[in-house]
Amino acid sequence: NAGVTQTPKFQVLKTGQSMTLQCAQDMNHEYMSWYRQDPGMGLRLIHYSVGAGITDQGEVPNGYNVSRSTTEDFPLRLLSAAPSQTSVYFCASRLVSTGELFFGEGSRLTVL
Amino acid sequence: SQKIEQNSEALNIQEGKTATLTCNYTNYSPAYLQWYRQDPGRGPVFLLLIRENEKEKRKERLKVTFDTTLKQSLFHITASQPADSATYLCALTDTGFQKLVFGTGTRLLVSP
């Protein structure tokens, strides 16, 4: 019973590099989202999706792109990484009809 | 803008006592309030959801209250155990559950 799976768990990038954080869920959840968690800031919503082909911005979307081609996958792309994007990233999913979010274990990203 | 406040100082209590954590919010009229538990290096785990028209919700040793006049939720853990030591996050959302806004969390330490 995998739930929400995030890869990689750890990543170090240089400023200007690009990368994709992967998120997959096997619970047939329509809603998926990405949060970043920084000390003293709490979890902040980056982007979310209510179904395949539908995405929308959260509180802190700048510097990040997302797409949702399947129900299962919701990758987060950093096109040109900046030190300010050093953070722990969490993917979460839920059924549209309920509020309970299921989180992945997180991806710790360091941008030098 | 919306603001959610949780005590940033850790709460230290003895095993067997009742732990009470506070969540205050401003500039928001949420339809739902949720509580999550987060262990170090892990993703948050859902605990309880309470609706704006509910005063109180219970689940085993957990109790949540929601006072929309005071704009405050209290989260109680009765007969606390060392295994309850974690960070507890409150989160607010509107009726559509589209954007869940999190507080910064309060760390609970239960000593034997």
Short mmCIF file of C-alpha atoms in Angstrom, two decimals:
data_model
loop_
_atom_site.label_atom_id
_atom_site.label_comp_id
_atom_site.label_asym_id
_atom_site.label_seq_id
_atom_site.Cartn_x
_atom_site.Cartn_y
_atom_site.Cartn_z
CA ASN A 1 0.00 0.00 0.00
CA ALA A 2 2.29 2.79 -1.29
CA GLY A 3 0.05 5.88 -0.85
CA VAL A 4 1.91 9.00 -2.00
CA THR A 5 5.44 8.40 -3.27
CA GLN A 6 7.95 11.20 -3.78
CA THR A 7 11.33 11.02 -5.49
CA PRO A 8 14.06 11.91 -4.92
CA LYS A 9 14.24 12.17 -1.13
CA PHE A 10 17.32 14.39 -1.27
CA GLN A 11 18.74 16.57 -4.03
CA VAL A 12 21.49 19.19 -4.26
CA LEU A 13 21.41 21.62 -7.16
CA LYS A 14 23.50 24.52 -8.32
CA THR A 15 21.87 27.86 -8.99
CA GLY A 16 20.37 27.89 -12.47
CA GLN A 17 20.02 24.14 -12.83
CA SER A 18 16.67 22.56 -13.55
CA MET A 19 15.07 19.49 -12.08
CA THR A 20 11.78 17.71 -11.56
CA LEU A 21 10.41 16.41 -8.28
CA GLN A 22 8.25 13.38 -8.91
CA CYS A 23 5.02 12.56 -7.10
CA ALA A 24 2.82 9.52 -7.65
CA GLN A 25 -0.22 8.27 -5.79
CA ASP A 26 -2.03 4.95 -6.08
CA MET A 27 -5.26 5.87 -4.29
CA ASN A 28 -7.11 7.22 -7.35
CA HIS A 29 -7.28 10.67 -5.76
CA GLU A 30 -8.50 13.45 -8.02
CA TYR A 31 -6.80 16.24 -6.05
CA MET A 32 -3.02 16.56 -5.82
CA SER A 33 -0.90 19.39 -4.50
CA TRP A 34 2.62 20.53 -3.76
CA TYR A 35 3.69 22.32 -0.57
CA ARG A 36 7.01 23.63 0.58
CA GLN A 37 7.94 23.73 4.26
CA ASP A 38 10.44 26.20 5.63
CA PRO A 39 11.41 26.86 9.26
CA GLY A 40 9.06 29.38 10.85
CA MET A 41 6.89 29.57 7.72
CA GLY A 42 4.83 26.44 7.90
CA LEU A 43 3.56 24.58 4.87
CA ARG A 44 2.84 26.83 1.89
CA LEU A 45 0.86 25.73 -1.15
CA ILE A 46 2.74 25.96 -4.46
CA HIS A 47 0.39 24.43 -7.04
CA TYR A 48 -2.56 22.10 -7.01
CA SER A 49 -4.67 20.05 -9.40
CA VAL A 50 -8.25 18.83 -9.15
CA GLY A 51 -7.89 16.34 -11.98
CA ALA A 52 -5.95 15.37 -15.09
CA GLY A 53 -5.38 18.37 -17.33
CA ILE A 54 -6.33 20.90 -14.63
CA THR A 55 -3.81 22.83 -12.54
CA ASP A 56 -3.93 26.05 -10.55
CA GLN A 57 -1.61 28.25 -8.53
CA GLY A 58 -1.31 28.29 -4.79
CA GLU A 59 0.27 30.83 -2.48
CA VAL A 60 3.87 30.64 -3.75
CA PRO A 61 3.86 29.49 -7.42
CA ASN A 62 6.69 31.62 -8.83
CA GLY A 63 9.64 29.59 -10.09
CA TYR A 64 7.69 26.34 -10.28
CA ASN A 65 5.75 24.61 -13.05
CA VAL A 66 3.39 21.67 -12.86
CA SER A 67 1.38 19.51 -15.21
CA ARG A 68 -1.13 16.71 -14.67
CA SER A 69 -1.33 14.32 -17.58
CA THR A 70 -2.56 11.35 -15.52
CA THR A 71 -4.54 10.92 -12.31
CA GLU A 72 -1.57 9.22 -10.65
CA ASP A 73 1.29 11.65 -11.32
CA PHE A 74 1.89 15.30 -10.48
CA PRO A 75 5.51 16.38 -11.13
CA LEU A 76 6.90 19.70 -9.90
CA ARG A 77 9.47 21.37 -12.17
CA LEU A 78 12.07 23.93 -11.20
CA LEU A 79 13.25 25.51 -14.46
CA SER A 80 16.10 27.59 -13.01
CA ALA A 81 16.80 26.81 -9.39
CA ALA A 82 17.54 29.62 -6.93
CA PRO A 83 18.88 29.44 -3.36
CA SER A 84 15.49 30.71 -2.15
CA GLN A 85 14.02 27.40 -3.33
CA THR A 86 16.03 25.47 -0.76
CA SER A 87 13.29 23.76 1.21
CA VAL A 88 11.50 20.54 1.99
CA TYR A 89 8.82 19.79 -0.58
CA PHE A 90 5.74 17.72 0.15
CA CYS A 91 3.27 16.25 -2.29
CA ALA A 92 -0.23 15.55 -1.00
CA SER A 93 -3.40 14.08 -2.44
CA ARG A 94 -7.02 13.51 -1.49
CA LEU A 95 -10.39 12.66 -2.85
CA VAL A 96 -12.22 15.76 -4.11
CA SER A 97 -15.15 14.98 -1.84
CA THR A 98 -13.14 14.85 1.39
CA GLY A 99 -10.71 17.18 3.14
CA GLU A 100 -8.20 14.66 4.49
CA LEU A 101 -4.84 15.15 2.82
CA PHE A 102 -2.42 12.26 2.41
CA PHE A 103 1.19 13.42 2.34
CA GLY A 104 4.32 11.90 0.91
CA GLU A 105 7.51 11.63 2.93
CA GLY A 106 9.01 14.77 1.46
CA SER A 107 11.89 15.77 -0.81
CA ARG A 108 14.69 17.84 0.69
CA LEU A 109 16.16 20.20 -1.90
CA THR A 110 19.28 22.30 -1.41
CA VAL A 111 20.22 24.93 -3.99
CA LEU A 112 23.80 26.19 -3.74
CA SER B 1 -4.06 38.40 4.51
CA GLN B 2 -4.97 35.18 6.25
CA LYS B 3 -2.96 34.44 9.33
CA ILE B 4 -2.87 31.30 11.45
CA GLU B 5 -1.04 31.39 14.76
CA GLN B 6 0.17 28.44 16.74
CA ASN B 7 2.46 28.68 19.73
CA SER B 8 5.98 28.44 18.39
CA GLU B 9 7.36 27.42 21.77
CA ALA B 10 7.39 23.72 22.54
CA LEU B 11 4.86 22.42 25.01
CA ASN B 12 6.40 20.15 27.64
CA ILE B 13 4.10 17.97 29.73
CA GLN B 14 4.31 14.85 31.84
CA GLU B 15 2.96 11.51 30.75
CA GLY B 16 -0.65 11.02 31.76
CA LYS B 17 -1.52 14.72 31.69
CA THR B 18 -3.76 16.42 29.15
CA ALA B 19 -1.98 18.41 26.44
CA THR B 20 -3.81 21.44 25.06
CA LEU B 21 -2.62 23.14 21.88
CA THR B 22 -4.05 26.37 20.50
CA CYS B 23 -4.71 27.55 16.97
CA ASN B 24 -5.83 31.14 16.39
CA TYR B 25 -6.65 32.67 13.04
CA THR B 26 -7.41 36.11 11.62
CA ASN B 27 -8.77 37.54 8.37
CA TYR B 28 -10.44 34.26 7.50
CA SER B 29 -13.80 32.56 7.83
CA PRO B 30 -12.98 28.89 7.32
CA ALA B 31 -15.60 26.26 6.71
CA TYR B 32 -13.37 23.49 8.03
CA LEU B 33 -10.46 23.18 10.39
CA GLN B 34 -8.10 20.22 10.44
CA TRP B 35 -5.32 18.98 12.71
CA TYR B 36 -2.28 17.05 11.50
CA ARG B 37 0.61 15.38 13.27
CA GLN B 38 4.15 15.60 11.89
CA ASP B 39 7.12 13.58 13.10
CA PRO B 40 10.69 14.72 12.33
CA GLY B 41 11.65 13.96 8.75
CA ARG B 42 8.16 12.70 7.86
CA GLY B 43 5.13 14.07 6.10
CA PRO B 44 2.11 15.32 8.08
CA VAL B 45 -0.56 12.79 8.98
CA PHE B 46 -4.23 13.74 9.22
CA LEU B 47 -5.85 13.47 12.65
CA LEU B 48 -9.21 15.25 12.78
CA LEU B 49 -11.49 17.52 10.79
CA ILE B 50 -14.14 19.77 12.34
CA ARG B 51 -16.77 21.82 10.52
CA GLU B 52 -17.63 25.43 11.31
CA ASN B 53 -21.04 24.41 12.67
CA GLU B 54 -19.53 21.82 15.02
CA LYS B 55 -18.38 22.89 18.44
CA GLU B 56 -16.46 19.77 19.35
CA LYS B 57 -15.13 16.56 17.79
CA ARG B 58 -13.60 13.55 19.49
CA LYS B 59 -11.53 10.61 18.33
CA GLU B 60 -10.17 8.22 20.92
CA ARG B 61 -7.89 10.36 23.18
CA LEU B 62 -8.14 13.39 20.92
CA LYS B 63 -10.62 16.26 21.23
CA VAL B 64 -10.90 19.34 19.04
CA THR B 65 -13.01 22.44 19.64
CA PHE B 66 -13.81 25.13 17.09
CA ASP B 67 -15.00 28.56 18.19
CA THR B 68 -15.73 30.71 15.13
CA THR B 69 -16.55 33.72 17.34
CA LEU B 70 -13.16 33.65 19.06
CA LYS B 71 -11.53 32.44 15.82
CA GLN B 72 -9.81 29.71 17.76
CA SER B 73 -9.44 25.94 17.88
CA LEU B 74 -8.18 23.95 20.84
CA PHE B 75 -6.64 20.51 20.39
CA HIS B 76 -6.54 18.23 23.42
CA ILE B 77 -4.72 14.95 23.95
CA THR B 78 -5.84 13.24 27.12
CA ALA B 79 -3.72 10.71 29.02
CA SER B 80 -0.73 11.79 26.96
CA GLN B 81 2.06 9.33 26.21
CA PRO B 82 5.69 9.81 25.13
CA ALA B 83 4.64 8.45 21.73
CA ASP B 84 2.44 11.55 21.34
CA SER B 85 5.59 13.69 21.10
CA ALA B 86 5.48 15.37 17.69
CA THR B 87 4.65 18.64 15.99
CA TYR B 88 0.94 19.33 15.57
CA LEU B 89 -0.29 21.49 12.72
CA CYS B 90 -3.66 23.14 12.33
CA ALA B 91 -5.02 23.91 8.89
CA LEU B 92 -7.99 25.88 7.58
CA THR B 93 -9.92 25.61 4.38
CA ASP B 94 -13.05 26.86 2.69
CA THR B 95 -16.00 24.76 1.58
CA GLY B 96 -14.27 23.54 -1.57
CA PHE B 97 -11.14 22.27 0.19
CA GLN B 98 -9.16 23.73 -2.70
CA LYS B 99 -6.52 25.51 -0.67
CA LEU B 100 -5.58 24.24 2.76
CA VAL B 101 -3.71 26.91 4.74
CA PHE B 102 -1.42 25.62 7.50
CA GLY B 103 -0.16 27.09 10.72
CA THR B 104 3.51 26.75 11.65
CA GLY B 105 2.80 24.03 14.20
CA THR B 106 3.47 23.47 17.87
CA ARG B 107 5.95 20.89 19.10
CA LEU B 108 4.69 18.69 21.92
CA LEU B 109 7.12 16.86 24.20
CA VAL B 110 5.69 14.28 26.58
CA SER B 111 8.15 13.08 29.20
CA PRO B 112 7.82 9.75 31.07
#
